[in-house]
Amino acid sequence: DERIVKSPASLKVAPNLTDYASAKRAFSWAKARAELDGLPAGRGLNIAHEAVDRQLGELVRVDLILEAGRLPELTYIFKHALVQEAAYESMLLEQRRRLHGAVAICVERLFPDRLDEFSGVLAYHYTRAEQWEKAHEFLVRAGDQAATVAADAEALEHYTGAFHAYERRFGDRWEPRQRAVLLDVLELLERRRA
């Protein structure tokens, strides 16, 4: 085992940490918190959380968003639909797709045991992310959820979306049986709605 050892004096730029072992022994979370104590709200260590809190606070202050609730999770809504639309439309299409995909993944990771409950939200975000396989999965689940409570119009909307998602994903390559089953369900719901 050959080790490469360089002395701090031989380096052109002085290293920030010259004696790791001493720094490790001297480190304490209490000292780190004390040094970072100047962050807003005195929360200290989670700088990203603080930055998001500051930005949301500013948006509330200028009356663009409102706090919609704190339980079970802190949520915000846009005060006006036009502001939401303007913010959304100002993003590049690829950025929107990435954000919708990231939101869907986040929801799946945060609530793995509640996916049926969030199937409509997941269907929406995966559709907007153009992740057709996942969009199809959650559109069908959302349709199933709506059908169980006799919300036929909503079920029809979700199943129609699932049909289009599957079509976009597989084009002409999807199994005729699957296509026929989904078309039968759509026809049945359409008749019940009429």
mmCIF file with all atom_site columns, C-alpha atoms in Angstrom, residues 10 21 40 74 81 113 131 141 159 192:
data_model
loop_
_atom_site.group_PDB
_atom_site.id
_atom_site.type_symbol
_atom_site.label_atom_id
_atom_site.label_alt_id
_atom_site.label_comp_id
_atom_site.label_asym_id
_atom_site.label_entity_id
_atom_site.label_seq_id
_atom_site.pdbx_PDB_ins_code
_atom_site.Cartn_x
_atom_site.Cartn_y
_atom_site.Cartn_z
_atom_site.occupancy
_atom_site.B_iso_or_equiv
_atom_site.pdbx_formal_charge
_atom_site.auth_seq_id
_atom_site.auth_comp_id
_atom_site.auth_asym_id
_atom_site.auth_atom_id
_atom_site.pdbx_PDB_model_num
ATOM 1  C CA . SER A 1 10  ? 4.511   22.216 -1.149  1.00 0.00 ? 10  SER A CA 1
ATOM 2  C CA . ALA A 1 21  ? -7.548  14.296 12.626  1.00 0.00 ? 21  ALA A CA 1
ATOM 3  C CA . PRO A 1 40  ? -33.323 33.522 9.477   1.00 0.00 ? 40  PRO A CA 1
ATOM 4  C CA . LEU A 1 74  ? -48.004 23.002 4.869   1.00 0.00 ? 74  LEU A CA 1
ATOM 5  C CA . ALA A 1 81  ? -55.411 31.818 -11.342 1.00 0.00 ? 81  ALA A CA 1
ATOM 6  C CA . ASP A 1 113 ? -48.570 3.569  1.198   1.00 0.00 ? 113 ASP A CA 1
ATOM 7  C CA . GLN A 1 131 ? -43.905 9.883  -18.759 1.00 0.00 ? 131 GLN A CA 1
ATOM 8  C CA . ARG A 1 141 ? -55.868 3.860  -10.837 1.00 0.00 ? 141 ARG A CA 1
ATOM 9  C CA . TYR A 1 159 ? -59.780 6.327  -18.457 1.00 0.00 ? 159 TYR A CA 1
ATOM 10 C CA . ARG A 1 192 ? -73.967 5.487  -18.300 1.00 0.00 ? 192 ARG A CA 1
#
